[in-house]
């Protein structure tokens, strides 16, 4: 059984996916970490010096960066087992705090818009899913990575609800500058993820959409588990 969970930034995909996987004894991969890992490495290598959008990386002057990012993607792996995967690029492991940094969120949609990067990462994701019961969370799992997944979920919530949740998780007050900047960053990232021509953020036609604004995490988990059990019958 493969469970695909897609949705916009901070819609709860990884919290839900992790808990669903624990409950069912499945492995869980948060596929956003793969895109974040490549972006982190590229920033650290000095490849992005100015704000860079998907439109920039599509241009001729970024041809070399596109090719270098694709090479990085080919060296990228998710190593581990069950629910704990570490992102490794050419033997270099990245920690979660390195992947969650704000600069990564600024550049990651541009990196994720490159078709050849996505092609290379698709193999890593399918490899994890091929090893038995699995839950994969991302943007294009139900549409592109695992189009024949048995159970597809699209988690949705308003940008305001998502930004508030994330601000509280990080210990910021609602209405604070940090909260405002989280909201602005979510909105910008979603817009780029939805607009890109390759594997845009969209619900698969056969996905069950769950609006999470008014739901507790445990309720969302139970709905996903119930859907997985229903399709397994
Ligand atoms: O889920 P997370 O916020 O960590 O994803 C970071 C970024 O990686 C997204 O904004 C998106 O650009 C990209 N991504 C993607 N496809 C996926 C997972 C993430 O394009 N399956």
XYZ file of N, CA and C and ligand atoms in Angstrom:
720
model
N 0.845 -1.209 0.000
C 0.000 0.000 0.000
C 0.875 1.252 0.000
N 0.599 2.156 -0.925
C 1.309 3.441 -0.946
C 0.303 4.574 -0.721
N 0.624 5.438 0.226
C -0.257 6.570 0.522
C 0.459 7.837 0.069
N -0.181 8.583 -0.820
C 0.378 9.842 -1.319
C -0.337 10.992 -0.607
N 0.430 11.865 0.028
C -0.187 13.039 0.670
C 0.419 14.293 0.046
N -0.401 15.046 -0.653
C 0.071 16.294 -1.251
C -0.661 17.474 -0.626
N -0.104 18.655 -0.853
C -0.760 19.858 -0.346
C 0.216 21.016 -0.308
N -0.302 22.222 -0.072
C 0.569 23.403 -0.040
C 1.490 23.404 1.185
N 2.360 24.403 1.242
C 3.331 24.513 2.336
C 2.627 24.592 3.691
N 3.158 23.875 4.658
C 2.640 23.909 6.034
C 1.177 23.501 6.146
N 0.745 22.596 5.277
C -0.641 22.130 5.408
C -0.722 20.954 6.377
N 0.406 20.572 6.963
C 0.406 19.496 7.958
C 0.792 18.151 7.381
N 1.317 18.162 6.129
C 1.620 16.889 5.460
C 2.576 16.019 6.257
N 3.647 16.645 6.791
C 4.615 15.770 7.465
C 4.134 15.326 8.835
N 3.454 16.201 9.596
C 2.931 15.749 10.902
C 1.915 14.627 10.687
N 1.020 14.836 9.707
C -0.009 13.830 9.446
C 0.638 12.554 8.900
N 1.509 12.728 7.894
C 2.129 11.571 7.244
C 2.902 10.710 8.226
N 3.657 11.370 9.088
C 4.449 10.644 10.092
C 3.550 9.821 11.014
N 2.478 10.438 11.478
C 1.578 9.734 12.418
C 0.811 8.607 11.726
N 0.386 8.854 10.498
C -0.313 7.801 9.744
C 0.642 6.607 9.559
N 1.883 6.916 9.187
C 2.867 5.845 8.972
C 3.108 5.077 10.272
N 3.224 5.788 11.390
C 3.442 5.107 12.678
C 2.274 4.175 12.977
N 1.061 4.701 12.739
C -0.118 3.903 13.084
C -0.225 2.638 12.225
N 0.177 2.753 10.965
C 0.036 1.604 10.065
C 1.307 0.758 9.982
N 2.379 1.206 10.654
C 3.654 0.474 10.577
C 4.328 0.640 9.219
N 4.078 1.789 8.568
C 4.648 2.068 7.249
C 5.872 2.963 7.395
N 6.641 3.096 6.318
C 7.732 4.082 6.339
C 7.182 5.417 5.848
N 7.854 6.497 6.271
C 7.387 7.830 5.880
C 8.534 8.647 5.309
N 8.306 9.225 4.142
C 9.298 10.134 3.555
C 8.648 11.479 3.241
N 9.234 12.516 3.810
C 8.832 13.883 3.494
C 9.683 14.317 2.297
N 9.100 14.285 1.095
C 9.903 14.478 -0.122
C 10.415 15.910 -0.281
N 9.797 16.862 0.425
C 10.283 18.244 0.376
C 11.731 18.334 0.854
N 12.131 17.401 1.711
C 13.501 17.434 2.246
C 14.537 17.200 1.144
N 14.149 16.438 0.114
C 15.080 16.196 -0.991
C 15.364 17.507 -1.736
N 14.282 18.265 -2.019
C 14.445 19.552 -2.718
C 15.178 20.554 -1.831
N 14.872 20.493 -0.543
C 15.557 21.392 0.403
C 17.054 21.064 0.470
N 17.391 19.777 0.442
C 18.796 19.374 0.565
C 19.628 19.940 -0.592
N 19.097 19.808 -1.805
C 19.824 20.313 -2.979
C 19.968 21.833 -2.891
N 18.871 22.473 -2.459
C 18.893 23.939 -2.351
C 19.926 24.373 -1.306
N 19.948 23.700 -0.156
C 20.917 24.022 0.909
C 22.349 23.924 0.385
N 22.619 22.817 -0.335
C 23.967 22.579 -0.856
C 24.337 23.677 -1.856
N 23.380 24.023 -2.727
C 23.656 25.036 -3.754
C 23.914 26.410 -3.119
N 23.153 26.737 -2.081
C 23.369 28.022 -1.396
C 24.769 28.013 -0.764
N 25.090 26.904 -0.077
C 26.380 26.821 0.608
C 27.551 26.850 -0.377
N 27.293 26.365 -1.594
C 28.356 26.386 -2.609
C 28.420 27.743 -3.325
N 27.511 28.667 -2.949
C 27.554 30.024 -3.491
C 26.921 30.154 -4.867
N 26.029 29.229 -5.236
C 25.434 29.288 -6.575
C 24.300 30.293 -6.676
N 23.696 30.659 -5.544
C 22.616 31.658 -5.574
C 23.081 32.882 -4.802
N 23.326 33.950 -5.502
C 23.775 35.129 -4.776
C 22.666 36.171 -4.646
N 21.728 36.160 -5.598
C 20.618 37.122 -5.547
C 19.307 36.343 -5.539
N 18.197 36.991 -5.141
C 16.906 36.293 -5.200
C 16.719 35.643 -6.576
N 16.277 34.385 -6.565
C 16.200 33.632 -7.815
C 14.847 32.948 -7.919
N 14.156 33.199 -9.012
C 12.819 32.613 -9.195
C 12.875 31.494 -10.230
N 11.728 30.810 -10.377
C 11.633 29.762 -11.392
C 11.884 30.357 -12.783
N 11.392 31.592 -13.017
C 11.596 32.221 -14.334
C 13.084 32.466 -14.573
N 13.822 32.851 -13.523
C 15.273 33.057 -13.687
C 15.959 31.752 -14.096
N 15.680 30.680 -13.318
C 16.424 29.432 -13.609
C 16.058 28.834 -14.963
N 14.903 29.263 -15.519
C 14.528 28.759 -16.848
C 15.307 29.482 -17.951
N 15.975 30.596 -17.607
C 16.620 31.402 -18.649
C 17.984 30.825 -19.045
N 18.452 31.264 -20.214
C 19.702 30.738 -20.779
C 20.888 30.961 -19.838
N 20.905 32.113 -19.149
C 22.095 32.373 -18.325
C 22.184 31.459 -17.119
N 21.135 30.701 -16.833
C 21.180 29.736 -15.727
C 21.415 28.311 -16.210
N 21.781 28.140 -17.490
C 21.940 26.782 -18.040
C 22.952 25.977 -17.227
N 24.069 26.620 -16.865
C 25.104 25.890 -16.117
C 24.603 25.535 -14.707
N 23.886 26.486 -14.067
C 23.350 26.223 -12.716
C 22.356 25.058 -12.788
N 21.516 25.057 -13.828
C 20.541 23.959 -13.983
C 21.258 22.616 -14.094
N 22.324 22.616 -14.883
C 23.055 21.368 -15.081
C 23.766 20.955 -13.777
N 24.330 21.928 -13.063
C 25.012 21.610 -11.792
C 24.002 21.110 -10.749
N 22.822 21.734 -10.723
C 21.791 21.297 -9.760
C 21.317 19.883 -10.090
N 21.247 19.577 -11.378
C 20.830 18.228 -11.784
C 21.877 17.206 -11.348
N 23.163 17.571 -11.474
C 24.220 16.663 -10.996
C 24.071 16.422 -9.490
N 23.768 17.496 -8.751
C 23.559 17.337 -7.299
C 22.384 16.392 -7.046
N 21.305 16.567 -7.805
C 20.107 15.727 -7.612
C 20.440 14.256 -7.869
N 21.310 14.012 -8.846
C 21.673 12.611 -9.152
C 22.497 11.985 -8.039
N 23.153 12.838 -7.238
C 23.969 12.309 -6.125
C 23.185 12.266 -4.826
N 21.898 12.680 -4.875
C 21.111 12.815 -3.639
C 20.375 11.526 -3.305
N 20.382 11.213 -2.018
C 19.670 10.003 -1.585
C 18.987 10.272 -0.248
N 17.932 9.504 0.015
C 17.273 9.537 1.332
C 17.689 8.246 2.013
N 18.567 8.359 3.014
C 19.091 7.146 3.640
C 18.458 6.908 4.989
N 18.152 5.668 5.275
C 17.557 5.333 6.563
C 16.555 4.231 6.360
N 15.675 4.112 7.336
C 14.674 3.071 7.225
C 13.454 3.574 7.973
N 12.340 2.904 7.788
C 11.102 3.294 8.450
C 10.881 4.793 8.345
N 10.639 5.444 9.486
C 10.221 6.840 9.381
C 11.377 7.827 9.464
N 12.588 7.316 9.571
C 13.674 8.259 9.772
C 14.657 8.234 8.602
N 14.545 9.258 7.762
C 15.449 9.343 6.620
C 16.358 10.564 6.767
N 17.610 10.380 6.380
C 18.546 11.503 6.364
C 18.863 11.807 4.907
N 18.887 13.101 4.575
C 19.211 13.482 3.206
C 20.725 13.514 3.065
N 21.210 12.815 2.037
C 22.654 12.705 1.845
C 22.965 13.080 0.394
N 23.920 14.000 0.222
C 24.322 14.363 -1.145
C 25.797 14.015 -1.294
N 26.089 13.034 -2.123
C 27.473 12.630 -2.364
C 28.226 12.370 -1.068
N 27.599 11.685 -0.125
C 28.267 11.335 1.134
C 28.189 12.429 2.192
N 27.591 13.564 1.850
C 27.504 14.699 2.781
C 26.085 14.730 3.361
N 25.939 14.484 4.704
C 24.602 14.441 5.328
C 24.143 15.831 5.747
N 22.843 16.080 5.574
C 22.311 17.395 5.963
C 21.389 17.235 7.168
N 21.510 18.137 8.137
C 20.670 18.046 9.329
C 19.345 18.760 9.071
N 18.325 18.432 9.884
C 17.021 19.069 9.687
C 17.088 20.578 9.844
N 17.900 21.061 10.810
C 17.932 22.511 11.004
C 18.559 23.198 9.784
N 19.495 22.548 9.121
C 20.070 23.135 7.897
C 18.998 23.232 6.802
N 18.070 22.286 6.810
C 17.080 22.231 5.722
C 15.880 23.140 5.964
N 15.675 23.539 7.233
C 14.496 24.351 7.557
C 14.757 25.855 7.486
N 15.994 26.250 7.217
C 16.355 27.670 7.267
C 15.561 28.503 6.247
N 15.365 29.771 6.586
C 14.555 30.660 5.741
C 15.177 30.841 4.354
N 16.510 30.858 4.264
C 17.115 31.051 2.935
C 16.787 29.868 2.011
N 16.653 28.672 2.586
C 16.286 27.511 1.769
C 14.893 27.750 1.181
N 13.976 28.265 2.001
C 12.584 28.452 1.525
C 12.496 29.516 0.435
N 13.474 30.411 0.433
C 13.494 31.470 -0.579
C 13.831 30.900 -1.969
N 14.762 29.942 -2.004
C 15.257 29.440 -3.294
C 14.660 28.109 -3.732
N 14.030 27.375 -2.788
C 13.631 26.002 -3.124
C 12.612 25.913 -4.268
N 11.635 26.833 -4.406
C 10.708 26.672 -5.542
C 11.420 26.764 -6.894
N 12.464 27.590 -6.964
C 13.209 27.703 -8.228
C 13.909 26.383 -8.537
N 14.539 25.797 -7.515
C 15.220 24.513 -7.718
C 14.208 23.442 -8.129
N 13.051 23.454 -7.452
C 12.035 22.419 -7.696
C 11.336 22.591 -9.046
N 11.562 23.726 -9.716
C 10.905 23.945 -11.014
C 11.700 23.328 -12.167
N 12.887 22.807 -11.879
C 13.757 22.292 -12.951
C 13.414 20.820 -13.239
N 12.969 20.564 -14.479
C 12.467 19.220 -14.823
C 13.523 18.143 -14.596
N 14.776 18.427 -14.948
C 15.813 17.380 -14.832
C 16.144 17.082 -13.365
N 15.984 18.079 -12.484
C 16.162 17.849 -11.037
C 15.044 16.929 -10.561
N 13.823 17.224 -10.990
C 12.669 16.420 -10.562
C 12.797 14.982 -11.070
N 13.289 14.831 -12.321
C 13.451 13.475 -12.869
C 14.396 12.657 -11.990
N 15.519 13.287 -11.597
C 16.507 12.559 -10.792
C 15.929 12.196 -9.425
N 15.160 13.103 -8.832
C 14.621 12.835 -7.489
C 13.447 11.851 -7.513
N 12.787 11.750 -8.659
C 11.664 10.819 -8.755
C 12.137 9.390 -8.489
N 13.329 9.071 -8.993
C 13.854 7.715 -8.805
C 14.071 7.429 -7.309
N 14.604 8.402 -6.579
C 14.852 8.212 -5.137
C 13.518 7.963 -4.429
N 12.502 8.753 -4.785
C 11.199 8.651 -4.119
C 10.529 7.312 -4.431
N 10.601 6.894 -5.687
C 9.969 5.616 -6.059
C 10.687 4.453 -5.401
N 11.990 4.600 -5.222
C 12.770 3.561 -4.573
C 12.308 3.354 -3.131
N 12.064 4.443 -2.419
C 11.579 4.351 -1.032
C 10.186 3.699 -1.032
N 9.337 4.115 -1.961
C 7.950 3.610 -1.984
C 7.868 2.152 -2.411
N 8.912 1.692 -3.107
C 8.866 0.314 -3.618
C 9.147 -0.704 -2.516
N 9.598 -0.223 -1.354
C 10.018 -1.167 -0.315
C 8.900 -1.532 0.660
N 7.653 -1.605 0.206
C 6.563 -2.027 1.108
C 5.643 -0.884 1.463
N 4.938 -0.999 2.599
C 3.993 0.037 3.005
C 4.698 1.378 3.159
N 4.171 2.402 2.496
C 4.863 3.690 2.589
C 3.884 4.864 2.485
N 4.287 5.942 3.134
C 3.564 7.209 3.041
C 4.566 8.227 2.520
N 4.248 8.882 1.406
C 5.122 9.932 0.877
C 4.344 11.239 0.870
N 4.966 12.292 1.366
C 4.305 13.601 1.384
C 5.048 14.554 0.465
N 4.298 15.393 -0.273
C 4.951 16.343 -1.175
C 3.961 17.215 -1.916
N 4.269 17.472 -3.189
C 3.402 18.315 -4.006
C 2.831 17.552 -5.193
N 3.605 16.567 -5.674
C 3.242 15.856 -6.913
C 3.277 14.350 -6.706
N 3.073 13.891 -5.487
C 3.183 12.450 -5.241
C 2.029 11.713 -5.941
N 0.810 12.209 -5.740
C -0.344 11.540 -6.342
C -0.455 11.759 -7.844
N 0.166 12.820 -8.351
C 0.022 13.126 -9.778
C 1.173 12.562 -10.617
N 2.398 12.621 -10.086
C 3.565 12.281 -10.909
C 4.427 11.151 -10.320
N 4.748 11.259 -9.040
C 5.703 10.291 -8.465
C 5.055 8.907 -8.343
N 3.846 8.877 -7.780
C 3.142 7.594 -7.608
C 1.713 7.730 -8.155
N 1.573 7.909 -9.479
C 0.226 8.147 -10.012
C -0.720 6.972 -9.769
N -0.149 5.778 -9.486
C -1.014 4.624 -9.213
C -1.046 4.274 -7.728
N -0.717 5.245 -6.864
C -0.807 4.997 -5.410
C -2.232 4.570 -5.063
N -2.342 3.641 -4.129
C -3.662 3.103 -3.766
C -4.495 4.147 -3.023
N -3.841 5.009 -2.261
C -4.562 5.991 -1.453
C -3.951 7.375 -1.670
N -4.766 8.315 -2.137
C -4.260 9.671 -2.402
C -5.047 10.691 -1.589
N -4.303 11.540 -0.894
C -4.923 12.554 -0.045
C -4.370 13.917 -0.459
N -5.223 14.927 -0.502
C -4.754 16.306 -0.701
C -5.165 17.090 0.536
N -4.180 17.575 1.276
C -4.476 18.355 2.485
C -4.514 19.819 2.115
N -5.584 20.491 2.481
C -5.683 21.910 2.143
C -6.068 22.713 3.381
N -5.662 23.964 3.395
C -6.029 24.889 4.478
C -5.744 26.285 3.964
N -6.393 27.288 4.527
C -6.122 28.657 4.075
C -4.685 29.031 4.459
N -4.134 29.980 3.701
C -2.769 30.427 3.998
C -2.700 30.992 5.415
N -3.757 31.671 5.831
C -3.777 32.276 7.177
C -3.685 31.202 8.250
N -4.489 30.148 8.098
C -4.467 29.075 9.105
C -3.104 28.394 9.121
N -2.529 28.187 7.943
C -1.236 27.501 7.885
C -0.135 28.361 8.511
N -0.168 29.657 8.197
C 0.871 30.547 8.747
C 0.741 30.652 10.267
N -0.497 30.698 10.768
C -0.688 30.803 12.222
C -0.153 29.557 12.911
N -0.455 28.386 12.330
C 0.025 27.136 12.929
C 1.544 27.114 12.982
N 2.156 27.495 11.866
C 3.609 27.437 11.809
C 4.237 28.445 12.776
N 3.634 29.651 12.872
C 4.174 30.676 13.781
C 4.109 30.160 15.218
N 2.978 29.577 15.593
C 2.828 29.081 16.973
C 3.813 27.938 17.245
N 3.967 27.069 16.249
C 4.935 25.955 16.405
C 6.326 26.486 16.705
N 6.659 27.630 16.071
C 8.012 28.178 16.235
C 8.099 29.170 17.395
N 6.982 29.314 18.127
C 7.003 30.162 19.320
C 6.827 31.654 19.049
N 6.262 32.034 17.900
C 6.025 33.449 17.589
C 4.584 33.825 17.883
N 4.387 35.094 18.258
C 3.029 35.575 18.525
C 2.293 35.815 17.211
N 0.957 35.601 17.254
C 0.144 35.916 16.082
C 0.133 37.445 15.940
N 0.397 37.927 14.728
C 0.465 39.364 14.491
C 1.893 39.898 14.566
N 2.841 39.071 15.019
C 4.241 39.519 15.115
C 4.845 39.643 13.708
N 5.982 40.304 13.620
C 6.664 40.446 12.326
C 7.024 39.066 11.770
N 7.433 38.148 12.684
C 7.812 36.794 12.246
C 6.617 36.075 11.621
N 5.433 36.240 12.283
C 4.216 35.621 11.760
C 3.894 36.181 10.372
N 4.038 37.513 10.228
C 3.739 38.131 8.920
C 4.703 37.621 7.854
N 5.968 37.468 8.253
C 6.915 37.037 7.224
C 6.705 35.560 6.881
N 6.257 34.743 7.841
C 5.926 33.343 7.535
C 4.771 33.305 6.525
N 3.755 34.132 6.749
C 2.595 34.168 5.843
C 3.036 34.569 4.429
N 3.865 35.629 4.347
C 4.303 36.108 3.029
C 5.114 35.025 2.318
N 5.960 34.323 3.070
C 6.805 33.293 2.459
C 5.960 32.105 1.968
N 4.939 31.713 2.761
C 4.056 30.607 2.337
C 3.324 30.957 1.049
N 2.785 32.179 1.018
C 1.995 32.598 -0.141
C 2.875 32.624 -1.401
N 4.097 33.147 -1.244
C 4.994 33.242 -2.399
C 5.389 31.850 -2.883
N 5.704 30.955 -1.944
C 6.141 29.606 -2.310
C 5.007 28.828 -2.988
N 3.789 28.937 -2.428
C 2.648 28.236 -3.045
C 2.417 28.727 -4.468
N 2.525 30.055 -4.655
C 2.259 30.624 -5.986
C 3.250 30.042 -6.988
N 4.525 29.974 -6.604
C 5.526 29.409 -7.537
C 5.286 27.922 -7.762
N 4.933 27.197 -6.688
C 4.719 25.748 -6.826
C 3.496 25.437 -7.690
N 2.479 26.305 -7.606
C 1.259 26.056 -8.403
C 1.457 26.451 -9.863
N 2.309 27.475 -10.098
C 2.429 28.032 -11.460
C 3.438 27.301 -12.331
N 4.296 26.481 -11.743
C 5.363 25.912 -12.581
C 4.771 24.931 -13.606
N 5.394 24.882 -14.785
C 4.852 23.991 -15.813
C 5.070 22.507 -15.498
N 6.184 22.164 -14.818
C 6.415 20.734 -14.512
C 5.891 20.401 -13.127
N 5.099 19.342 -13.051
C 4.604 18.808 -11.779
C 4.118 19.893 -10.823
N 3.177 20.735 -11.271
C 2.698 21.790 -10.368
C 1.939 21.218 -9.182
N 1.833 22.046 -8.153
C 1.038 21.659 -6.980
C -0.436 21.671 -7.374
N -1.032 20.488 -7.405
C -2.452 20.366 -7.752
C -2.940 19.031 -7.182
N -4.213 18.986 -6.809
C -4.752 17.714 -6.301
C -4.923 16.740 -7.461
N -4.545 15.485 -7.254
C -4.802 14.454 -8.273
C -6.317 14.315 -8.422
N -6.758 13.965 -9.627
C -8.206 13.866 -9.882
C -8.860 12.862 -8.940
N -8.099 11.832 -8.546
C -8.670 10.786 -7.691
C -8.248 10.922 -6.227
N -7.785 12.122 -5.839
C -7.399 12.323 -4.429
C -8.612 12.711 -3.586
N -8.566 12.341 -2.317
C -9.586 12.799 -1.360
C -9.024 14.067 -0.721
N -9.748 15.179 -0.852
C -9.259 16.432 -0.273
C -9.794 16.593 1.150
N -8.886 16.931 2.072
C -9.300 17.193 3.457
C -8.936 18.641 3.791
N -9.924 19.434 4.126
C -9.678 20.825 4.542
C -9.414 20.808 6.039
N -8.256 21.282 6.438
C -7.837 21.070 7.826
C -8.009 22.293 8.730
N -8.510 23.414 8.183
C -8.627 24.639 8.998
C -9.258 24.382 10.363
N -10.344 23.624 10.356
C -11.090 23.470 11.610
C -10.884 22.104 12.244
N -9.873 21.374 11.802
C -9.663 20.019 12.336
C -8.415 19.964 13.202
N -8.474 19.125 14.232
C -7.283 18.842 15.038
C -6.434 17.839 14.259
N -5.145 17.848 14.565
C -4.217 16.923 13.900
C -4.707 15.468 14.001
N -5.133 15.069 15.215
C -5.561 13.673 15.416
C -6.746 13.316 14.520
N -7.639 14.298 14.273
C -8.799 14.027 13.411
C -8.355 13.796 11.966
N -7.397 14.628 11.526
C -6.913 14.483 10.145
C -6.254 13.105 9.990
N -5.443 12.742 10.985
C -4.756 11.436 10.940
C -5.794 10.319 10.834
N -6.835 10.406 11.652
C -7.846 9.338 11.639
C -8.568 9.269 10.297
N -8.803 10.432 9.684
C -9.473 10.412 8.365
C -8.596 9.744 7.311
N -7.300 10.039 7.374
C -6.394 9.436 6.377
C -6.289 7.926 6.616
N -6.150 7.528 7.880
C -6.057 6.089 8.201
C -7.340 5.388 7.750
N -8.490 6.027 7.988
C -9.770 5.422 7.595
C -9.830 5.253 6.073
N -9.365 6.259 5.351
C -9.376 6.171 3.888
C -8.446 5.049 3.414
N -7.277 4.943 4.053
C -6.323 3.882 3.668
C -6.948 2.511 3.922
N -7.639 2.374 5.061
C -8.240 1.058 5.371
C -9.378 0.764 4.395
N -10.101 1.822 4.007
C -11.225 1.632 3.085
C -10.724 1.112 1.739
N -9.647 1.736 1.213
C -9.177 1.296 -0.115
C -8.457 -0.047 -0.042
N -8.003 -0.428 1.172
C -7.284 -1.709 1.311
C -8.258 -2.898 1.315
N -9.533 -2.610 1.578
C -10.511 -3.718 1.692
C -10.724 -4.448 0.374
O 7.161 20.365 1.792
P 8.237 21.417 1.888
O 7.731 22.744 2.307
O 9.401 20.984 2.707
O 8.770 21.541 0.388
C 9.758 22.475 0.043
C 9.636 22.804 -1.437
O 10.046 21.673 -2.208
C 8.256 23.160 -1.941
O 7.955 24.542 -1.775
C 8.341 22.782 -3.402
O 8.927 23.817 -4.157
C 9.292 21.601 -3.400
N 8.626 20.306 -3.472
C 8.192 19.863 -4.692
N 7.671 18.613 -4.827
C 7.547 17.804 -3.759
C 7.946 18.255 -2.473
C 8.464 19.534 -2.366
O 8.285 20.586 -5.679
N 7.063 16.569 -3.930
